[in-house]
Amino acid sequence: MAFTDELEPEADDIWTAIVEHPMVERLGEGTLDEDPFREWVRQDYYYLREYGRTFALAASSARRLDRMGTFAELLHSTLNTEMDLHRSYAAEFGISEDELEATDPSPTTRAYTDFLVRTAAVETFGDAVAAVLPCMWGFNETARRLAADGVPDHDQYAAWIEMYEGEEFTELTDWCLDLMDEVAEESTAADRERYRERFLTSARYEYRFWDAAWRRESWEV
Ligand SMILES: Cc1ncc(CO)c(N)n1
């Protein structure tokens, strides 16, 4: 059985919890208040910069040229295509680019991005792949499940769903799933157990990331 097929049951429970979270549910229905969504855009802007850094680190530890090249492309498309979506949201909401860039990360945003960067910086290439897989798989799956119920009558939320369920993002997700399977096959059972843990940690943070924006999480003191 492919490694990602083994991960699927646990992943599926987490994607289901995400789609049932009030923030995601309302985004899908088009009834979400704009305040938590603005908070999400700001936090995700910080997230994407660190996510891009994670790709840069994965590129630097890839031994195969094709994998190195794809991570370099991912770095480029994150900083340009994906962050452009966030810049356009910000412009529509009257948030300046300077303000976006100056966002302080919430405790969850900090913890999640530190986890990604740390994993790619000090662990193996396979650990880095396992840690970034939920970012692609989770968003693609969430957007596809929301789209299956129809796209909301709200421009920004519809754009969100279209971006993450679209062909380009779906292809990236499939590439990352295949890469995880290839790397897992080249690895030992102990490596695979560690990849599973790294994967689950990121997937759980994916849930928390929505919840933190919804609750407008901040430091207590
Ligand atoms: C938190 C989070 N996870 C995944 C993605 C997909 O790139 C994103 N933009 N933000």
mmCIF file of N, CA and C in Angstrom, residues 1-115:
data_model
loop_
_atom_site.group_PDB
_atom_site.id
_atom_site.type_symbol
_atom_site.label_atom_id
_atom_site.label_comp_id
_atom_site.label_asym_id
_atom_site.label_seq_id
_atom_site.Cartn_x
_atom_site.Cartn_y
_atom_site.Cartn_z
ATOM 1 N N MET A 1 0.851 -1.208 0.000
ATOM 2 C CA MET A 1 0.000 0.000 0.000
ATOM 3 C C MET A 1 0.879 1.248 0.000
ATOM 4 N N ALA A 2 0.507 2.206 -0.844
ATOM 5 C CA ALA A 2 1.300 3.448 -0.884
ATOM 6 C C ALA A 2 1.235 4.134 0.490
ATOM 7 N N PHE A 3 2.343 4.777 0.848
ATOM 8 C CA PHE A 3 2.424 5.422 2.165
ATOM 9 C C PHE A 3 1.283 6.420 2.385
ATOM 10 N N THR A 4 0.961 7.214 1.362
ATOM 11 C CA THR A 4 -0.103 8.226 1.560
ATOM 12 C C THR A 4 -1.483 7.568 1.686
ATOM 13 N N ASP A 5 -1.626 6.329 1.154
ATOM 14 C CA ASP A 5 -2.895 5.606 1.379
ATOM 15 C C ASP A 5 -3.002 5.191 2.849
ATOM 16 N N GLU A 6 -1.827 4.886 3.438
ATOM 17 C CA GLU A 6 -1.829 4.544 4.873
ATOM 18 C C GLU A 6 -2.176 5.769 5.712
ATOM 19 N N LEU A 7 -1.742 6.944 5.247
ATOM 20 C CA LEU A 7 -2.008 8.177 6.012
ATOM 21 C C LEU A 7 -3.463 8.617 5.880
ATOM 22 N N GLU A 8 -4.074 8.202 4.775
ATOM 23 C CA GLU A 8 -5.383 8.766 4.413
ATOM 24 C C GLU A 8 -6.476 8.723 5.494
ATOM 25 N N PRO A 9 -6.704 7.547 6.188
ATOM 26 C CA PRO A 9 -7.806 7.540 7.165
ATOM 27 C C PRO A 9 -7.656 8.618 8.245
ATOM 28 N N GLU A 10 -6.424 8.756 8.762
ATOM 29 C CA GLU A 10 -6.207 9.773 9.804
ATOM 30 C C GLU A 10 -6.336 11.177 9.227
ATOM 31 N N ALA A 11 -5.803 11.346 8.006
ATOM 32 C CA ALA A 11 -5.889 12.657 7.350
ATOM 33 C C ALA A 11 -7.350 13.022 7.115
ATOM 34 N N ASP A 12 -8.111 12.037 6.660
ATOM 35 C CA ASP A 12 -9.513 12.285 6.335
ATOM 36 C C ASP A 12 -10.302 12.793 7.541
ATOM 37 N N ASP A 13 -10.027 12.235 8.726
ATOM 38 C CA ASP A 13 -10.718 12.714 9.944
ATOM 39 C C ASP A 13 -10.404 14.179 10.180
ATOM 40 N N ILE A 14 -9.148 14.561 9.908
ATOM 41 C CA ILE A 14 -8.752 15.962 10.149
ATOM 42 C C ILE A 14 -9.390 16.868 9.094
ATOM 43 N N TRP A 15 -9.411 16.449 7.832
ATOM 44 C CA TRP A 15 -10.048 17.291 6.791
ATOM 45 C C TRP A 15 -11.537 17.466 7.116
ATOM 46 N N THR A 16 -12.155 16.396 7.614
ATOM 47 C CA THR A 16 -13.587 16.493 7.954
ATOM 48 C C THR A 16 -13.797 17.501 9.082
ATOM 49 N N ALA A 17 -12.939 17.449 10.093
ATOM 50 C CA ALA A 17 -13.053 18.414 11.201
ATOM 51 C C ALA A 17 -12.875 19.838 10.672
ATOM 52 N N ILE A 18 -11.968 20.019 9.720
ATOM 53 C CA ILE A 18 -11.727 21.356 9.152
ATOM 54 C C ILE A 18 -12.977 21.840 8.407
ATOM 55 N N VAL A 19 -13.530 20.998 7.554
ATOM 56 C CA VAL A 19 -14.697 21.410 6.754
ATOM 57 C C VAL A 19 -15.901 21.685 7.662
ATOM 58 N N GLU A 20 -15.934 21.017 8.826
ATOM 59 C CA GLU A 20 -17.060 21.238 9.751
ATOM 60 C C GLU A 20 -16.810 22.398 10.713
ATOM 61 N N HIS A 21 -15.597 22.966 10.675
ATOM 62 C CA HIS A 21 -15.316 24.105 11.568
ATOM 63 C C HIS A 21 -16.191 25.283 11.111
ATOM 64 N N PRO A 22 -16.789 26.040 12.087
ATOM 65 C CA PRO A 22 -17.709 27.119 11.686
ATOM 66 C C PRO A 22 -17.104 28.125 10.707
ATOM 67 N N MET A 23 -15.802 28.391 10.846
ATOM 68 C CA MET A 23 -15.192 29.366 9.943
ATOM 69 C C MET A 23 -15.200 28.852 8.498
ATOM 70 N N VAL A 24 -14.829 27.607 8.332
ATOM 71 C CA VAL A 24 -14.730 27.024 6.987
ATOM 72 C C VAL A 24 -16.133 26.780 6.421
ATOM 73 N N GLU A 25 -17.010 26.293 7.289
ATOM 74 C CA GLU A 25 -18.385 26.041 6.862
ATOM 75 C C GLU A 25 -19.020 27.336 6.330
ATOM 76 N N ARG A 26 -18.827 28.419 7.059
ATOM 77 C CA ARG A 26 -19.430 29.700 6.638
ATOM 78 C C ARG A 26 -18.745 30.277 5.408
ATOM 79 N N LEU A 27 -17.441 30.064 5.299
ATOM 80 C CA LEU A 27 -16.752 30.509 4.082
ATOM 81 C C LEU A 27 -17.394 29.813 2.873
ATOM 82 N N GLY A 28 -17.651 28.533 3.017
ATOM 83 C CA GLY A 28 -18.249 27.750 1.930
ATOM 84 C C GLY A 28 -19.660 28.188 1.590
ATOM 85 N N GLU A 29 -20.383 28.636 2.633
ATOM 86 C CA GLU A 29 -21.768 29.085 2.393
ATOM 87 C C GLU A 29 -21.819 30.535 1.945
ATOM 88 N N GLY A 30 -20.694 31.252 2.119
ATOM 89 C CA GLY A 30 -20.678 32.678 1.781
ATOM 90 C C GLY A 30 -21.228 33.553 2.896
ATOM 91 N N THR A 31 -21.426 32.969 4.100
ATOM 92 C CA THR A 31 -22.032 33.731 5.205
ATOM 93 C C THR A 31 -21.004 34.170 6.259
ATOM 94 N N LEU A 32 -19.729 33.890 5.998
ATOM 95 C CA LEU A 32 -18.678 34.221 6.974
ATOM 96 C C LEU A 32 -18.518 35.743 7.107
ATOM 97 N N ASP A 33 -18.439 36.227 8.344
ATOM 98 C CA ASP A 33 -18.136 37.641 8.599
ATOM 99 C C ASP A 33 -16.782 37.970 8.000
ATOM 100 N N GLU A 34 -16.611 39.195 7.525
ATOM 101 C CA GLU A 34 -15.309 39.502 6.930
ATOM 102 C C GLU A 34 -14.188 39.648 7.962
ATOM 103 N N ASP A 35 -14.510 39.973 9.223
ATOM 104 C CA ASP A 35 -13.439 40.166 10.220
ATOM 105 C C ASP A 35 -12.549 38.930 10.420
ATOM 106 N N PRO A 36 -13.122 37.780 10.694
ATOM 107 C CA PRO A 36 -12.226 36.606 10.814
ATOM 108 C C PRO A 36 -11.490 36.298 9.509
ATOM 109 N N PHE A 37 -12.108 36.593 8.376
ATOM 110 C CA PHE A 37 -11.425 36.334 7.105
ATOM 111 C C PHE A 37 -10.239 37.278 6.913
ATOM 112 N N ARG A 38 -10.421 38.543 7.286
ATOM 113 C CA ARG A 38 -9.285 39.483 7.227
ATOM 114 C C ARG A 38 -8.148 39.010 8.117
ATOM 115 N N GLU A 39 -8.524 38.525 9.301
ATOM 116 C CA GLU A 39 -7.515 38.008 10.231
ATOM 117 C C GLU A 39 -6.796 36.822 9.580
ATOM 118 N N TRP A 40 -7.558 35.978 8.905
ATOM 119 C CA TRP A 40 -6.958 34.826 8.215
ATOM 120 C C TRP A 40 -5.972 35.305 7.143
ATOM 121 N N VAL A 41 -6.371 36.324 6.355
ATOM 122 C CA VAL A 41 -5.507 36.830 5.277
ATOM 123 C C VAL A 41 -4.184 37.347 5.857
ATOM 124 N N ARG A 42 -4.273 38.121 6.935
ATOM 125 C CA ARG A 42 -3.047 38.655 7.550
ATOM 126 C C ARG A 42 -2.150 37.548 8.079
ATOM 127 N N GLN A 43 -2.767 36.614 8.815
ATOM 128 C CA GLN A 43 -1.974 35.521 9.388
ATOM 129 C C GLN A 43 -1.399 34.637 8.287
ATOM 130 N N ASP A 44 -2.177 34.420 7.232
ATOM 131 C CA ASP A 44 -1.710 33.541 6.162
ATOM 132 C C ASP A 44 -0.604 34.201 5.345
ATOM 133 N N TYR A 45 -0.583 35.518 5.325
ATOM 134 C CA TYR A 45 0.493 36.216 4.609
ATOM 135 C C TYR A 45 1.832 35.939 5.295
ATOM 136 N N TYR A 46 1.794 36.034 6.628
ATOM 137 C CA TYR A 46 3.000 35.702 7.404
ATOM 138 C C TYR A 46 3.357 34.226 7.162
ATOM 139 N N TYR A 47 2.316 33.382 7.244
ATOM 140 C CA TYR A 47 2.510 31.947 7.045
ATOM 141 C C TYR A 47 3.182 31.661 5.704
ATOM 142 N N LEU A 48 2.689 32.301 4.632
ATOM 143 C CA LEU A 48 3.194 31.981 3.288
ATOM 144 C C LEU A 48 4.661 32.355 3.119
ATOM 145 N N ARG A 49 5.066 33.429 3.767
ATOM 146 C CA ARG A 49 6.488 33.780 3.670
ATOM 147 C C ARG A 49 7.340 32.655 4.277
ATOM 148 N N GLU A 50 6.933 32.156 5.428
ATOM 149 C CA GLU A 50 7.696 31.085 6.098
ATOM 150 C C GLU A 50 7.543 29.739 5.371
ATOM 151 N N TYR A 51 6.382 29.564 4.763
ATOM 152 C CA TYR A 51 6.125 28.359 3.946
ATOM 153 C C TYR A 51 7.087 28.385 2.744
ATOM 154 N N GLY A 52 7.243 29.540 2.138
ATOM 155 C CA GLY A 52 8.198 29.717 1.041
ATOM 156 C C GLY A 52 9.616 29.404 1.515
ATOM 157 N N ARG A 53 9.935 29.860 2.718
ATOM 158 C CA ARG A 53 11.276 29.583 3.270
ATOM 159 C C ARG A 53 11.468 28.067 3.444
ATOM 160 N N THR A 54 10.393 27.402 3.854
ATOM 161 C CA THR A 54 10.439 25.947 4.019
ATOM 162 C C THR A 54 10.760 25.274 2.675
ATOM 163 N N PHE A 55 10.148 25.777 1.588
ATOM 164 C CA PHE A 55 10.440 25.229 0.253
ATOM 165 C C PHE A 55 11.900 25.484 -0.124
ATOM 166 N N ALA A 56 12.400 26.656 0.217
ATOM 167 C CA ALA A 56 13.798 26.980 -0.096
ATOM 168 C C ALA A 56 14.727 25.996 0.613
ATOM 169 N N LEU A 57 14.394 25.678 1.878
ATOM 170 C CA LEU A 57 15.224 24.737 2.637
ATOM 171 C C LEU A 57 15.108 23.324 2.066
ATOM 172 N N ALA A 58 13.889 22.949 1.655
ATOM 173 C CA ALA A 58 13.707 21.613 1.053
ATOM 174 C C ALA A 58 14.476 21.549 -0.264
ATOM 175 N N ALA A 59 14.460 22.640 -1.045
ATOM 176 C CA ALA A 59 15.236 22.666 -2.303
ATOM 177 C C ALA A 59 16.708 22.453 -1.991
ATOM 178 N N SER A 60 17.175 23.083 -0.919
ATOM 179 C CA SER A 60 18.600 22.999 -0.617
ATOM 180 C C SER A 60 19.008 21.606 -0.148
ATOM 181 N N SER A 61 18.058 20.814 0.389
ATOM 182 C CA SER A 61 18.457 19.480 0.843
ATOM 183 C C SER A 61 18.052 18.376 -0.142
ATOM 184 N N ALA A 62 17.400 18.747 -1.258
ATOM 185 C CA ALA A 62 17.041 17.727 -2.262
ATOM 186 C C ALA A 62 18.308 17.257 -2.958
ATOM 187 N N ARG A 63 18.436 15.949 -3.126
ATOM 188 C CA ARG A 63 19.613 15.455 -3.842
ATOM 189 C C ARG A 63 19.334 15.389 -5.331
ATOM 190 N N ARG A 64 18.086 15.062 -5.677
ATOM 191 C CA ARG A 64 17.762 14.940 -7.101
ATOM 192 C C ARG A 64 17.424 16.292 -7.699
ATOM 193 N N LEU A 65 17.941 16.515 -8.897
ATOM 194 C CA LEU A 65 17.778 17.803 -9.567
ATOM 195 C C LEU A 65 16.309 18.146 -9.837
ATOM 196 N N ASP A 66 15.518 17.142 -10.257
ATOM 197 C CA ASP A 66 14.107 17.431 -10.562
ATOM 198 C C ASP A 66 13.351 17.878 -9.310
ATOM 199 N N ARG A 67 13.661 17.247 -8.168
ATOM 200 C CA ARG A 67 12.988 17.632 -6.922
ATOM 201 C C ARG A 67 13.446 19.021 -6.475
ATOM 202 N N MET A 68 14.726 19.269 -6.630
ATOM 203 C CA MET A 68 15.270 20.587 -6.273
ATOM 204 C C MET A 68 14.556 21.664 -7.099
ATOM 205 N N GLY A 69 14.391 21.373 -8.399
ATOM 206 C CA GLY A 69 13.742 22.328 -9.298
ATOM 207 C C GLY A 69 12.294 22.565 -8.930
ATOM 208 N N THR A 70 11.590 21.495 -8.563
ATOM 209 C CA THR A 70 10.174 21.690 -8.223
ATOM 210 C C THR A 70 10.032 22.507 -6.950
ATOM 211 N N PHE A 71 10.887 22.270 -5.953
ATOM 212 C CA PHE A 71 10.791 23.081 -4.737
ATOM 213 C C PHE A 71 11.134 24.548 -5.020
ATOM 214 N N ALA A 72 12.057 24.767 -5.950
ATOM 215 C CA ALA A 72 12.363 26.162 -6.328
ATOM 216 C C ALA A 72 11.147 26.804 -7.005
ATOM 217 N N GLU A 73 10.452 26.021 -7.842
ATOM 218 C CA GLU A 73 9.225 26.537 -8.483
ATOM 219 C C GLU A 73 8.151 26.815 -7.440
ATOM 220 N N LEU A 74 8.049 25.928 -6.450
ATOM 221 C CA LEU A 74 7.052 26.131 -5.395
ATOM 222 C C LEU A 74 7.341 27.405 -4.607
ATOM 223 N N LEU A 75 8.614 27.648 -4.341
ATOM 224 C CA LEU A 75 9.003 28.889 -3.656
ATOM 225 C C LEU A 75 8.536 30.088 -4.493
ATOM 226 N N HIS A 76 8.806 30.018 -5.786
ATOM 227 C CA HIS A 76 8.442 31.115 -6.673
ATOM 228 C C HIS A 76 6.924 31.301 -6.742
ATOM 229 N N SER A 77 6.186 30.211 -6.905
ATOM 230 C CA SER A 77 4.731 30.378 -7.054
ATOM 231 C C SER A 77 4.076 30.787 -5.725
ATOM 232 N N THR A 78 4.668 30.402 -4.601
ATOM 233 C CA THR A 78 4.111 30.840 -3.311
ATOM 234 C C THR A 78 4.274 32.349 -3.163
ATOM 235 N N LEU A 79 5.472 32.836 -3.420
ATOM 236 C CA LEU A 79 5.739 34.269 -3.225
ATOM 237 C C LEU A 79 5.007 35.132 -4.253
ATOM 238 N N ASN A 80 4.724 34.557 -5.424
ATOM 239 C CA ASN A 80 4.101 35.344 -6.482
ATOM 240 C C ASN A 80 2.614 35.009 -6.625
ATOM 241 N N THR A 81 2.288 33.871 -7.216
ATOM 242 C CA THR A 81 0.860 33.557 -7.433
ATOM 243 C C THR A 81 0.033 33.548 -6.138
ATOM 244 N N GLU A 82 0.485 32.761 -5.164
ATOM 245 C CA GLU A 82 -0.380 32.598 -3.986
ATOM 246 C C GLU A 82 -0.429 33.877 -3.146
ATOM 247 N N MET A 83 0.709 34.505 -2.921
ATOM 248 C CA MET A 83 0.700 35.746 -2.124
ATOM 249 C C MET A 83 -0.007 36.880 -2.872
ATOM 250 N N ASP A 84 -0.069 36.780 -4.207
ATOM 251 C CA ASP A 84 -0.833 37.768 -4.984
ATOM 252 C C ASP A 84 -2.317 37.719 -4.640
ATOM 253 N N LEU A 85 -2.816 36.510 -4.434
ATOM 254 C CA LEU A 85 -4.231 36.386 -4.046
ATOM 255 C C LEU A 85 -4.450 37.150 -2.740
ATOM 256 N N HIS A 86 -3.536 36.971 -1.792
ATOM 257 C CA HIS A 86 -3.659 37.638 -0.493
ATOM 258 C C HIS A 86 -3.496 39.148 -0.632
ATOM 259 N N ARG A 87 -2.572 39.569 -1.533
ATOM 260 C CA ARG A 87 -2.402 41.016 -1.748
ATOM 261 C C ARG A 87 -3.670 41.601 -2.358
ATOM 262 N N SER A 88 -4.329 40.842 -3.234
ATOM 263 C CA SER A 88 -5.552 41.384 -3.835
ATOM 264 C C SER A 88 -6.681 41.423 -2.795
ATOM 265 N N TYR A 89 -6.747 40.416 -1.915
ATOM 266 C CA TYR A 89 -7.739 40.477 -0.821
ATOM 267 C C TYR A 89 -7.494 41.723 0.018
ATOM 268 N N ALA A 90 -6.238 41.932 0.364
ATOM 269 C CA ALA A 90 -5.891 43.060 1.238
ATOM 270 C C ALA A 90 -6.312 44.362 0.574
ATOM 271 N N ALA A 91 -6.028 44.505 -0.726
ATOM 272 C CA ALA A 91 -6.398 45.730 -1.434
ATOM 273 C C ALA A 91 -7.917 45.919 -1.379
ATOM 274 N N GLU A 92 -8.660 44.828 -1.565
ATOM 275 C CA GLU A 92 -10.122 44.938 -1.535
ATOM 276 C C GLU A 92 -10.629 45.288 -0.136
ATOM 277 N N PHE A 93 -9.900 44.866 0.877
ATOM 278 C CA PHE A 93 -10.317 45.161 2.258
ATOM 279 C C PHE A 93 -9.686 46.438 2.797
ATOM 280 N N GLY A 94 -8.921 47.141 1.975
ATOM 281 C CA GLY A 94 -8.294 48.385 2.433
ATOM 282 C C GLY A 94 -7.124 48.162 3.390
ATOM 283 N N ILE A 95 -6.476 47.004 3.291
ATOM 284 C CA ILE A 95 -5.277 46.746 4.117
ATOM 285 C C ILE A 95 -4.074 46.998 3.197
ATOM 286 N N SER A 96 -3.124 47.825 3.633
ATOM 287 C CA SER A 96 -1.981 48.118 2.766
ATOM 288 C C SER A 96 -0.987 46.955 2.788
ATOM 289 N N GLU A 97 -0.099 46.928 1.757
ATOM 290 C CA GLU A 97 0.894 45.863 1.715
ATOM 291 C C GLU A 97 1.870 45.946 2.898
ATOM 292 N N ASP A 98 2.181 47.198 3.295
ATOM 293 C CA ASP A 98 3.074 47.383 4.448
ATOM 294 C C ASP A 98 2.452 46.789 5.706
ATOM 295 N N GLU A 99 1.150 47.051 5.839
ATOM 296 C CA GLU A 99 0.432 46.552 7.004
ATOM 297 C C GLU A 99 0.405 45.017 6.989
ATOM 298 N N LEU A 100 0.186 44.468 5.809
ATOM 299 C CA LEU A 100 0.181 43.006 5.673
ATOM 300 C C LEU A 100 1.517 42.426 6.104
ATOM 301 N N GLU A 101 2.571 43.069 5.604
ATOM 302 C CA GLU A 101 3.916 42.554 5.875
ATOM 303 C C GLU A 101 4.321 42.708 7.328
ATOM 304 N N ALA A 102 3.673 43.671 8.014
ATOM 305 C CA ALA A 102 4.050 43.934 9.406
ATOM 306 C C ALA A 102 3.222 43.116 10.400
ATOM 307 N N THR A 103 2.360 42.230 9.913
ATOM 308 C CA THR A 103 1.492 41.451 10.816
ATOM 309 C C THR A 103 2.306 40.645 11.826
ATOM 310 N N ASP A 104 1.893 40.752 13.098
ATOM 311 C CA ASP A 104 2.520 39.900 14.114
ATOM 312 C C ASP A 104 1.843 38.539 14.062
ATOM 313 N N PRO A 105 2.627 37.471 14.067
ATOM 314 C CA PRO A 105 1.999 36.148 14.024
ATOM 315 C C PRO A 105 1.270 35.833 15.330
ATOM 316 N N SER A 106 0.123 35.162 15.222
ATOM 317 C CA SER A 106 -0.559 34.678 16.433
ATOM 318 C C SER A 106 0.286 33.523 16.998
ATOM 319 N N PRO A 107 0.012 33.096 18.244
ATOM 320 C CA PRO A 107 0.790 31.966 18.799
ATOM 321 C C PRO A 107 0.746 30.734 17.882
ATOM 322 N N THR A 108 -0.425 30.451 17.305
ATOM 323 C CA THR A 108 -0.531 29.275 16.427
ATOM 324 C C THR A 108 0.249 29.466 15.134
ATOM 325 N N THR A 109 0.162 30.670 14.540
ATOM 326 C CA THR A 109 0.904 30.926 13.298
ATOM 327 C C THR A 109 2.398 30.777 13.552
ATOM 328 N N ARG A 110 2.834 31.332 14.681
ATOM 329 C CA ARG A 110 4.263 31.219 15.006
ATOM 330 C C ARG A 110 4.669 29.766 15.205
ATOM 331 N N ALA A 111 3.856 29.042 15.980
ATOM 332 C CA ALA A 111 4.216 27.646 16.290
ATOM 333 C C ALA A 111 4.230 26.802 15.003
ATOM 334 N N TYR A 112 3.227 26.991 14.160
ATOM 335 C CA TYR A 112 3.131 26.176 12.942
ATOM 336 C C TYR A 112 4.297 26.490 11.992
ATOM 337 N N THR A 113 4.553 27.767 11.765
ATOM 338 C CA THR A 113 5.629 28.099 10.817
ATOM 339 C C THR A 113 6.994 27.714 11.392
ATOM 340 N N ASP A 114 7.166 27.882 12.703
ATOM 341 C CA ASP A 114 8.440 27.459 13.300
ATOM 342 C C ASP A 114 8.617 25.949 13.127
ATOM 343 N N PHE A 115 7.527 25.222 13.278
ATOM 344 C CA PHE A 115 7.599 23.768 13.095
ATOM 345 C C PHE A 115 8.026 23.416 11.660
#
